[in-house]
């Protein structure tokens, strides 16, 4: 009896272990993968996303369209070029996390190729397949689709099979890069506080994880504030024409954290009176800003205001009727407002104009300036 109990306990422990990632999985900086088993084909040894895609075409195709694939961006590299290796490595923990990517960037820098995507080697792959799925050339992944099987699969399969663990389905899997520690809080909240915001949300209570909304059906899409359809899916606008005024109410109904979760985007509810010809009347604009506004003063962050919408929360914009009796209303979203106005303008002032870093930052500035879009545009008339 005792022995059976002991064995059952042991089996329980093994099953529990099989559900978990090893504790060092997200210990940064990540270690080198080392030598791959000799019997493996070149494509099995490769860390390039394109090679994973030879067998995992769906994931490659979706990932390519995501910001994770574009994380080694001009805005990042332009800054890395002004840093030493150690400071650059700290940024790369989230933007190009493999040790092999760090090495590729250092090599590119020594060869004066670091500003060219073609010279950056594996670093250019950004937040790539290996950063989330490979440790010591061993594949880790979620429980098997359909069967829910966890634990090590048949090691005689391609790339020695896969270690399937339930942790891949949890929000905490994203925490290493999307949640800063509490000891870096600014006015009580870290600049990235997404997992903490999620824990307090109705979505979390309903069992919805980051993956449920950002990787539906396990698709590697990670759409966020840069994607108009994604933002639209999380918000419910309400336009009411009252006898004396118009009301635009915006409620956060499908977002598992603050809208927006970061300090970098800015959303603005807008209204403008229209003249008899349907043209906007200059000077009649009203607006309400939704944003966490922070500022860095000599390296210390301070919070100026925080009007972000918690899940379920609403913001209201009201306007009295103009003579024409017509008003236009919409939501304006600036996903990169802070980079556009605070980060890049300062860098462009400080960097020598002809340097590769300045060119990259100018490109990033142009992208940040042009990423804004409008949602829910409507014209209301006096009833
Ligand atoms: C030669 C083809 C091939 C290549 C290349 C390949 N894989 Fe796989 N992969 C497979 C096969 C086949 C399975 C199913 C393994 C099993 O069931 O034991 C698999 C399983 C997986 C799984 C688990 C999915 C599941 O079935 O539960 C992950 C995650 C994964 N691979 C990631 C990667 C990554 C990341 C790369 C590149 C670094 C890669 N693979 C390269 C063939 C390949
Ligand atoms: C803890 C993880 C983490 C670290 C460390 C980190 N970033 Fe980021 N970074 C992010 C995330 C997440 C975003 C996306 C924010 C958003 O949604 O807009 C981002 C966005 C950016 C962007 C805007 C998007 C782009 O790629 O152009 C730039 C530029 C950037 N980071 C530069 C840096 C620099 C420079 C460092 C080092 C000083 C750094 N980051 C360190 C996680 C990190
Ligand atoms: C930012 C982390 C991240 C990156 C980058 C990433 N994955 Fe994944 N992958 C995940 C997570 C998390 C899951 C499980 C999602 C879930 O369970 O909802 C997953 C699931 C998978 C699966 C199992 C799919 C299924 O239907 O069962 C495969 C295969 C896979 N990834 C391959 C890849 C390949 C290939 C790449 C690169 C092209 C890649 N992943 C990039 C995090 C990542
Ligand atoms: C109930 C669905 C839902 C859940 C759960 C959810 N998100 Fe989101 N997320 C959204 C929607 C919708 C947007 C677009 C609106 C916005 O920017 O807030 C978004 C935006 C984002 C953005 C873009 C940046 C920004 O400032 O908004 C990031 C990064 C992000 N989510 C990460 C996460 C992470 C990490 C988790 C888990 C801790 C998570 N999300 C959980 C729906 C969700
Ligand atoms: C290795 C670090 C890392 C991990 C792990 C990671 N992310 Fe990201 N994520 C980033 C970085 C860096 C960016 C910004 C890329 C850029 O624009 O430069 C980003 C961008 C995003 C965006 C787009 C934000 C926008 O501005 O639209 C979403 C959504 C997102 N991540 C969700 C997730 C979810 C969900 C998970 C967990 C399954 C996850 N991420 C895991 C580093 C990471």
XYZ file of C-alpha atoms and ligand atoms in Angstrom:
598
model
C 0.000 0.000 0.000
C 2.718 2.363 1.073
C 4.692 1.615 -2.057
C 1.625 2.144 -4.290
C 0.949 5.473 -2.550
C 4.564 6.480 -3.029
C 4.505 5.540 -6.701
C 1.217 7.387 -7.252
C 2.722 10.443 -5.552
C 5.801 10.190 -7.731
C 3.653 9.885 -10.840
C 1.657 12.922 -9.710
C 4.871 14.923 -9.321
C 6.089 13.828 -12.747
C 2.751 14.815 -14.319
C 2.847 18.210 -12.591
C 6.434 18.754 -13.748
C 5.415 17.863 -17.281
C 2.888 20.704 -17.144
C 5.504 23.315 -16.275
C 8.283 25.078 -18.104
C 11.684 24.687 -16.446
C 12.190 27.664 -14.085
C 15.131 28.973 -16.129
C 13.053 29.093 -19.366
C 12.696 32.902 -19.238
C 15.847 33.615 -17.230
C 17.452 36.479 -19.168
C 19.846 36.762 -20.879
C 19.075 33.451 -22.615
C 21.971 30.975 -22.961
C 23.416 29.793 -26.304
C 21.590 26.741 -27.735
C 24.899 24.824 -28.045
C 25.531 21.981 -30.501
C 22.491 20.342 -32.089
C 22.466 16.501 -32.207
C 24.683 15.305 -35.068
C 21.972 13.183 -36.660
C 19.792 16.261 -37.307
C 19.398 17.696 -40.796
C 20.498 21.320 -41.387
C 16.878 22.481 -41.357
C 16.305 20.885 -37.909
C 19.415 22.589 -36.499
C 18.567 25.975 -37.939
C 17.346 28.864 -35.771
C 15.970 30.772 -38.762
C 12.188 31.248 -38.754
C 12.126 30.464 -42.496
C 13.548 27.007 -41.713
C 10.994 26.311 -38.979
C 8.475 27.371 -41.617
C 9.572 24.580 -43.949
C 7.468 22.331 -41.692
C 5.344 24.906 -39.807
C 4.118 27.052 -42.708
C 1.003 28.446 -40.987
C 2.930 29.792 -37.992
C 5.621 31.318 -40.222
C 3.085 33.032 -42.446
C 1.146 34.540 -39.540
C 4.242 35.476 -37.494
C 5.702 37.354 -40.478
C 2.743 39.752 -40.429
C 3.109 40.391 -36.671
C 5.040 43.073 -34.825
C 7.045 40.300 -33.124
C 8.668 39.637 -36.511
C 9.363 43.369 -36.893
C 10.751 43.936 -33.394
C 14.286 44.548 -34.665
C 12.983 47.797 -36.079
C 14.645 51.001 -37.309
C 13.517 52.737 -34.090
C 15.246 50.075 -31.997
C 18.420 49.667 -34.045
C 18.841 53.432 -34.395
C 19.059 53.531 -30.595
C 21.189 50.370 -30.226
C 23.861 51.962 -32.434
C 24.284 54.703 -29.826
C 24.683 52.159 -26.972
C 27.488 49.904 -25.777
C 27.152 46.098 -26.120
C 25.765 45.628 -22.611
C 23.044 48.265 -22.895
C 22.135 46.959 -26.363
C 21.931 43.408 -24.995
C 19.408 44.589 -22.366
C 17.092 45.930 -25.099
C 17.542 42.757 -27.150
C 16.197 40.589 -24.298
C 12.718 41.494 -25.545
C 13.323 42.558 -29.158
C 15.665 39.736 -30.358
C 16.084 37.473 -27.322
C 18.334 34.587 -28.471
C 22.024 34.634 -27.447
C 22.813 33.873 -31.102
C 20.996 37.076 -32.090
C 23.063 39.111 -29.622
C 26.182 37.631 -31.135
C 24.962 38.318 -34.685
C 24.355 41.970 -33.805
C 27.803 42.378 -32.214
C 29.432 40.836 -35.298
C 27.424 43.114 -37.582
C 28.479 46.120 -35.525
C 32.166 45.181 -35.813
C 31.711 44.887 -39.601
C 29.860 48.212 -39.849
C 26.795 46.291 -41.058
C 24.583 46.721 -37.997
C 22.378 49.380 -39.633
C 21.571 47.112 -42.618
C 18.919 44.379 -42.223
C 20.918 42.216 -44.663
C 24.004 42.510 -42.435
C 22.259 41.827 -39.129
C 21.881 38.070 -39.691
C 19.650 36.296 -37.194
C 19.215 39.501 -35.128
C 16.924 40.868 -37.859
C 14.450 38.042 -37.107
C 13.409 39.963 -33.976
C 11.164 38.099 -31.560
C 11.434 34.867 -33.535
C 10.280 31.246 -33.160
C 13.340 30.185 -31.179
C 12.973 32.922 -28.547
C 9.681 31.391 -27.407
C 10.101 27.699 -28.375
C 13.797 26.656 -28.109
C 16.149 26.097 -25.220
C 19.325 24.071 -25.761
C 17.884 23.025 -29.172
C 15.004 21.364 -27.353
C 11.514 22.311 -28.620
C 8.869 23.381 -26.132
C 5.238 23.954 -27.047
C 1.650 23.906 -25.767
C -0.386 20.745 -25.023
C -1.060 18.869 -28.235
C -3.966 20.292 -30.202
C -7.029 17.961 -30.075
C -5.582 15.398 -27.608
C -4.339 17.867 -24.937
C -1.332 15.566 -24.412
C 1.484 17.032 -22.308
C 5.059 15.882 -21.699
C 7.795 14.780 -24.082
C 6.603 13.457 -27.461
C 8.379 10.681 -29.371
C 12.075 11.706 -29.381
C 12.659 9.892 -32.681
C 10.489 12.451 -34.538
C 11.808 15.606 -36.258
C 13.936 17.797 -33.969
C 13.738 15.143 -31.253
C 10.009 15.722 -30.748
C 8.661 18.395 -28.481
C 8.139 18.998 -24.769
C 4.491 19.977 -24.402
C 3.621 22.082 -21.354
C 0.448 23.827 -20.191
C 2.419 27.002 -19.311
C 2.319 27.995 -22.998
C -1.399 28.622 -22.622
C -1.035 30.931 -19.628
C -0.848 34.737 -19.569
C 2.325 34.504 -17.473
C 4.102 33.172 -20.578
C 4.021 36.729 -21.966
C 5.092 38.404 -18.711
C 8.857 38.345 -19.316
C 8.489 41.009 -22.016
C 5.074 42.579 -21.326
C 5.298 43.204 -17.567
C 7.919 45.275 -15.758
C 8.654 44.473 -12.094
C 6.746 46.334 -9.353
C 9.950 47.951 -8.029
C 10.064 50.011 -11.257
C 6.611 51.498 -10.600
C 5.869 55.117 -11.534
C 2.999 56.462 -9.409
C 2.295 52.879 -8.271
C 2.243 51.333 -11.774
C 5.177 50.035 -13.856
C 5.326 51.559 -17.385
C 4.409 48.101 -18.685
C 1.803 46.634 -16.348
C -0.224 44.473 -18.700
C -0.245 41.182 -16.780
C -1.203 42.910 -13.502
C -4.001 44.805 -15.330
C -5.155 41.534 -16.880
C -5.285 39.735 -13.488
C -7.798 42.334 -12.232
C -9.948 42.149 -15.405
C -13.298 40.429 -16.044
C -11.530 38.653 -18.953
C -9.218 36.891 -16.472
C -12.196 35.867 -14.319
C -13.868 34.434 -17.450
C -10.772 32.346 -18.201
C -9.627 34.481 -21.150
C -5.838 34.699 -21.413
C -3.568 36.931 -23.517
C -3.466 34.055 -25.999
C -7.307 33.842 -26.239
C -7.454 37.383 -27.663
C -4.037 37.800 -29.306
C -3.511 34.243 -30.636
C -7.066 33.057 -31.422
C -7.010 29.376 -32.387
C -3.246 29.575 -31.669
C -2.681 31.824 -34.690
C 0.623 33.704 -34.423
C -0.905 37.102 -35.188
C -0.475 39.248 -32.065
C -2.598 42.112 -33.374
C -2.701 45.084 -30.990
C -3.117 48.835 -30.932
C -1.591 49.207 -34.420
C -4.438 47.242 -35.980
C -7.742 49.105 -36.547
C -9.856 45.917 -36.535
C -8.306 44.730 -33.266
C -8.900 48.069 -31.545
C -12.470 48.184 -32.897
C -13.124 44.702 -31.494
C -12.360 45.905 -27.972
C -14.478 49.060 -27.869
C -18.200 49.907 -28.048
C -19.131 53.423 -29.187
C -22.533 54.934 -28.486
C -23.756 58.084 -30.233
C -26.845 59.834 -28.846
C -28.614 62.852 -30.340
C -30.350 64.599 -27.396
C -32.570 67.666 -27.844
C -29.888 70.059 -26.537
C -26.607 68.230 -27.260
C -24.835 65.203 -28.712
C -23.176 62.562 -26.624
C -20.347 60.205 -27.694
C -19.710 57.471 -25.178
C -16.893 54.977 -25.603
C -16.818 51.837 -23.447
C -13.990 49.316 -23.167
C -15.899 46.062 -23.640
C -13.428 43.539 -25.054
C -9.954 44.407 -23.754
C -8.257 42.372 -21.013
C -6.226 45.315 -19.679
C -6.267 49.117 -19.730
C -7.027 50.815 -23.070
C -4.308 51.356 -24.111
C -2.072 49.261 -21.885
C 1.150 51.182 -22.674
C 2.338 54.729 -22.224
C 3.191 55.061 -25.915
C -0.254 55.190 -27.646
C -2.775 57.995 -27.399
C -6.476 57.829 -28.318
C -8.608 60.935 -28.796
C -12.399 61.191 -28.918
C -13.215 64.023 -31.298
C -16.201 66.117 -32.247
C -16.496 68.959 -34.758
C -19.454 71.079 -35.859
C -20.333 70.952 -39.571
C -21.468 73.977 -41.533
C -24.524 74.024 -43.819
C -22.400 72.532 -46.623
C -21.227 69.667 -44.397
C -17.679 71.051 -43.965
C -15.969 71.104 -40.523
C -16.246 74.535 -38.853
C -12.774 75.716 -37.814
C -12.496 76.412 -34.085
C -15.456 74.214 -33.141
C -13.453 71.086 -32.271
C -13.887 69.382 -28.903
C -11.851 66.383 -27.755
C -11.161 64.001 -24.889
C -7.738 62.347 -24.578
C -7.328 58.723 -23.422
C -3.692 58.165 -22.484
C -1.222 57.566 -19.690
C 1.074 60.545 -20.046
C 4.554 60.166 -18.608
C 7.750 62.127 -18.901
C 11.373 61.332 -18.187
C 13.104 64.114 -16.263
C 16.868 63.527 -16.050
C 16.219 59.785 -16.255
C 13.445 59.754 -13.613
C 9.952 58.945 -14.838
C 6.980 60.986 -13.638
C 3.314 60.473 -14.455
C 1.443 63.578 -15.648
C -1.999 62.010 -16.037
C -3.706 58.667 -16.579
C -7.075 58.720 -18.349
C -6.848 55.185 -19.810
C -10.008 53.092 -19.685
C -10.003 50.101 -17.354
C -12.010 47.110 -18.657
C -15.716 48.030 -18.474
C -14.993 51.737 -18.011
C -16.432 54.447 -20.310
C -15.425 57.950 -21.375
C -17.915 60.583 -22.542
C -17.625 63.545 -24.903
C -20.508 66.010 -25.146
C -21.116 68.897 -27.497
C -24.016 71.325 -27.931
C -25.672 71.565 -31.334
C -24.254 74.139 -33.763
C -26.547 76.316 -35.911
C -26.434 73.800 -38.774
C -27.629 71.033 -36.447
C -24.915 68.644 -37.679
C -21.895 67.254 -35.861
C -19.176 64.830 -36.848
C -17.709 62.449 -34.224
C -14.877 59.913 -34.317
C -12.086 58.219 -32.407
C -8.510 58.970 -33.458
C -5.827 56.395 -32.497
C -2.120 57.269 -32.437
C -0.350 53.974 -31.594
C 3.124 55.578 -31.530
C 2.416 59.006 -30.084
C 5.159 58.958 -27.434
C 7.858 57.754 -29.860
C 6.727 60.289 -32.434
C 6.736 63.328 -30.139
C 9.086 62.509 -27.290
C 11.642 59.840 -28.214
C 12.454 60.398 -31.884
C 12.295 64.197 -31.991
C 14.835 64.328 -29.138
C 17.125 61.782 -30.817
C 16.968 63.610 -34.149
C 18.066 66.797 -32.371
C 21.022 65.030 -30.723
C 22.328 62.657 -33.437
C 24.738 63.811 -36.173
C 22.504 64.198 -39.251
C 24.407 61.987 -41.673
C 24.986 59.059 -39.256
C 23.365 55.661 -39.935
C 21.620 55.958 -36.536
C 20.025 59.284 -37.525
C 18.804 57.781 -40.811
C 17.177 54.864 -39.007
C 15.537 57.163 -36.459
C 14.257 59.425 -39.253
C 12.659 56.357 -40.865
C 11.162 55.307 -37.514
C 9.879 58.846 -36.951
C 8.182 58.793 -40.341
C 6.534 55.428 -39.552
C 5.419 56.621 -36.105
C 3.918 59.767 -37.644
C 1.923 57.808 -40.197
C 0.551 54.932 -38.080
C -2.558 56.794 -36.838
C -6.089 55.917 -37.952
C -9.748 56.842 -37.367
C -12.526 54.614 -36.059
C -16.295 54.932 -35.636
C -16.606 58.077 -37.798
C -20.263 59.289 -37.676
C -22.371 62.362 -38.519
C -25.290 63.135 -36.160
C -28.145 65.548 -36.842
C -30.372 67.409 -34.382
C -33.542 65.364 -33.860
C 11.738 18.914 -40.628
C 10.475 19.485 -40.214
C 10.461 20.394 -39.001
C 11.234 21.497 -38.778
C 12.340 22.086 -39.631
C 10.756 22.068 -37.535
N 9.734 21.307 -37.046
Fe 8.726 21.635 -35.327
N 7.663 19.884 -35.568
C 7.790 19.055 -36.647
C 6.933 17.893 -36.427
C 6.761 16.715 -37.373
C 6.295 18.088 -35.162
C 5.372 17.132 -34.408
C 6.249 16.449 -33.372
C 5.586 15.372 -32.557
O 4.373 15.221 -32.624
O 6.326 14.724 -31.820
C 6.777 19.370 -34.685
C 6.348 19.921 -33.497
C 6.675 21.213 -33.103
C 6.036 21.915 -32.013
C 4.894 21.376 -31.175
C 3.605 21.351 -31.967
C 2.728 20.198 -31.585
O 2.534 19.317 -32.430
O 2.300 20.134 -30.447
C 6.633 23.138 -31.916
C 6.297 24.217 -30.921
C 7.645 23.184 -32.934
N 7.650 22.011 -33.642
C 8.479 24.268 -33.127
C 9.462 24.322 -34.118
C 10.377 25.428 -34.265
C 10.382 26.669 -33.391
C 11.193 25.130 -35.331
C 12.371 25.937 -35.844
C 13.361 26.393 -34.856
C 10.755 23.845 -35.849
N 9.728 23.374 -35.072
C 11.291 23.215 -36.958
C 8.581 19.260 -37.749
C 9.527 20.256 -37.890
C 10.896 44.032 -21.046
C 10.888 44.003 -22.495
C 11.454 45.166 -23.273
C 12.706 45.717 -23.153
C 13.831 45.315 -22.175
C 12.781 46.748 -24.158
N 11.603 46.808 -24.869
Fe 11.210 48.070 -26.435
N 9.305 47.355 -26.500
C 8.813 46.320 -25.747
C 7.424 46.107 -26.086
C 6.518 45.060 -25.479
C 7.110 47.078 -27.075
C 5.767 47.284 -27.767
C 5.014 48.402 -27.143
C 3.795 48.749 -27.968
O 2.895 47.962 -28.038
O 3.772 49.828 -28.559
C 8.315 47.832 -27.321
C 8.427 48.864 -28.268
C 9.601 49.517 -28.567
C 9.742 50.479 -29.641
C 8.636 50.936 -30.588
C 8.360 49.920 -31.651
C 9.500 49.744 -32.593
O 10.093 48.646 -32.590
O 9.863 50.668 -33.331
C 11.060 50.904 -29.631
C 11.712 51.890 -30.562
C 11.709 50.219 -28.525
N 10.787 49.386 -27.921
C 13.037 50.405 -28.177
C 13.646 49.801 -27.081
C 14.990 50.122 -26.618
C 15.919 51.125 -27.258
C 15.215 49.336 -25.519
C 16.459 49.322 -24.624
C 16.772 50.576 -24.003
C 14.014 48.519 -25.315
N 13.094 48.838 -26.283
C 13.889 47.571 -24.318
C 9.496 45.567 -24.817
C 10.775 45.847 -24.369
C 6.169 35.395 -28.652
C 6.282 33.960 -28.499
C 6.145 33.063 -29.712
C 6.791 33.175 -30.919
C 7.741 34.267 -31.362
C 6.399 32.033 -31.698
N 5.521 31.263 -30.990
Fe 4.732 29.489 -31.558
N 3.513 29.473 -29.915
C 3.592 30.390 -28.892
C 2.534 30.121 -27.951
C 2.261 30.904 -26.673
C 1.824 29.003 -28.437
C 0.590 28.353 -27.804
C -0.631 29.218 -28.016
C -1.865 28.721 -27.321
O -1.833 27.653 -26.708
O -2.885 29.410 -27.397
C 2.493 28.603 -29.673
C 2.149 27.494 -30.452
C 2.907 27.017 -31.517
C 2.696 25.773 -32.218
C 1.584 24.768 -31.938
C 0.413 25.144 -32.810
C -0.825 24.293 -32.644
O -1.763 24.555 -33.401
O -0.863 23.402 -31.803
C 3.660 25.675 -33.195
C 3.846 24.545 -34.187
C 4.456 26.879 -33.121
N 3.964 27.672 -32.100
C 5.512 27.183 -33.963
C 6.086 28.457 -34.080
C 6.912 28.896 -35.176
C 7.316 28.035 -36.351
C 7.258 30.193 -34.931
C 8.039 31.157 -35.801
C 7.599 31.319 -37.185
C 6.668 30.547 -33.645
N 5.945 29.475 -33.189
C 6.831 31.774 -32.989
C 4.501 31.420 -28.761
C 5.335 31.859 -29.773
C -10.266 40.147 -23.797
C -9.273 40.277 -24.857
C -7.841 40.644 -24.463
C -7.040 40.055 -23.503
C -7.406 38.942 -22.510
C -5.743 40.680 -23.624
N -5.766 41.633 -24.603
Fe -4.199 42.791 -25.214
N -5.450 43.836 -26.428
C -6.766 43.518 -26.704
C -7.310 44.498 -27.621
C -8.738 44.509 -28.181
C -6.275 45.419 -27.900
C -6.350 46.682 -28.788
C -6.779 47.865 -27.923
C -5.687 48.335 -27.007
O -4.637 48.791 -27.508
O -5.836 48.251 -25.761
C -5.108 44.964 -27.140
C -3.865 45.586 -27.144
C -2.696 45.029 -26.623
C -1.361 45.554 -26.818
C -1.025 46.779 -27.642
C -0.420 47.914 -26.863
C -1.373 48.808 -26.120
O -0.874 49.837 -25.578
O -2.579 48.586 -26.004
C -0.497 44.708 -26.158
C 1.000 44.828 -26.070
C -1.299 43.677 -25.529
N -2.629 43.905 -25.829
C -0.786 42.637 -24.774
C -1.581 41.773 -24.005
C -1.064 40.853 -23.024
C 0.399 40.634 -22.706
C -2.150 40.239 -22.454
C -2.179 39.246 -21.304
C -1.572 39.682 -20.049
C -3.341 40.746 -23.112
N -2.950 41.680 -24.034
C -4.638 40.349 -22.844
C -7.475 42.459 -26.185
C -7.031 41.641 -25.148
C 10.730 37.857 -25.953
C 9.861 38.970 -25.620
C 8.378 38.869 -25.908
C 7.507 37.854 -25.577
C 7.814 36.543 -24.858
C 6.206 38.282 -26.001
N 6.271 39.520 -26.601
Fe 4.759 40.566 -27.448
N 6.057 42.007 -28.065
C 7.398 42.061 -27.747
C 7.986 43.232 -28.368
C 9.439 43.671 -28.254
C 6.957 43.873 -29.086
C 7.059 45.149 -29.905
C 7.583 44.855 -31.245
C 7.865 46.137 -31.989
O 6.907 46.774 -32.456
O 9.034 46.515 -32.052
C 5.750 43.062 -28.877
C 4.509 43.346 -29.440
C 3.325 42.694 -29.114
C 2.010 43.079 -29.563
C 1.686 44.193 -30.535
C 1.569 45.488 -29.800
C 1.112 46.643 -30.632
O 1.668 47.731 -30.417
O 0.224 46.519 -31.477
C 1.119 42.222 -28.967
C -0.385 42.239 -29.108
C 1.886 41.285 -28.180
N 3.230 41.599 -28.295
C 1.339 40.256 -27.427
C 2.089 39.232 -26.841
C 1.517 38.067 -26.218
C 0.037 37.792 -26.105
C 2.553 37.307 -25.766
C 2.511 35.973 -25.060
C 1.905 34.866 -25.810
C 3.778 37.987 -26.118
N 3.451 39.150 -26.768
C 5.047 37.542 -25.822
C 8.087 41.147 -26.982
C 7.588 39.922 -26.540
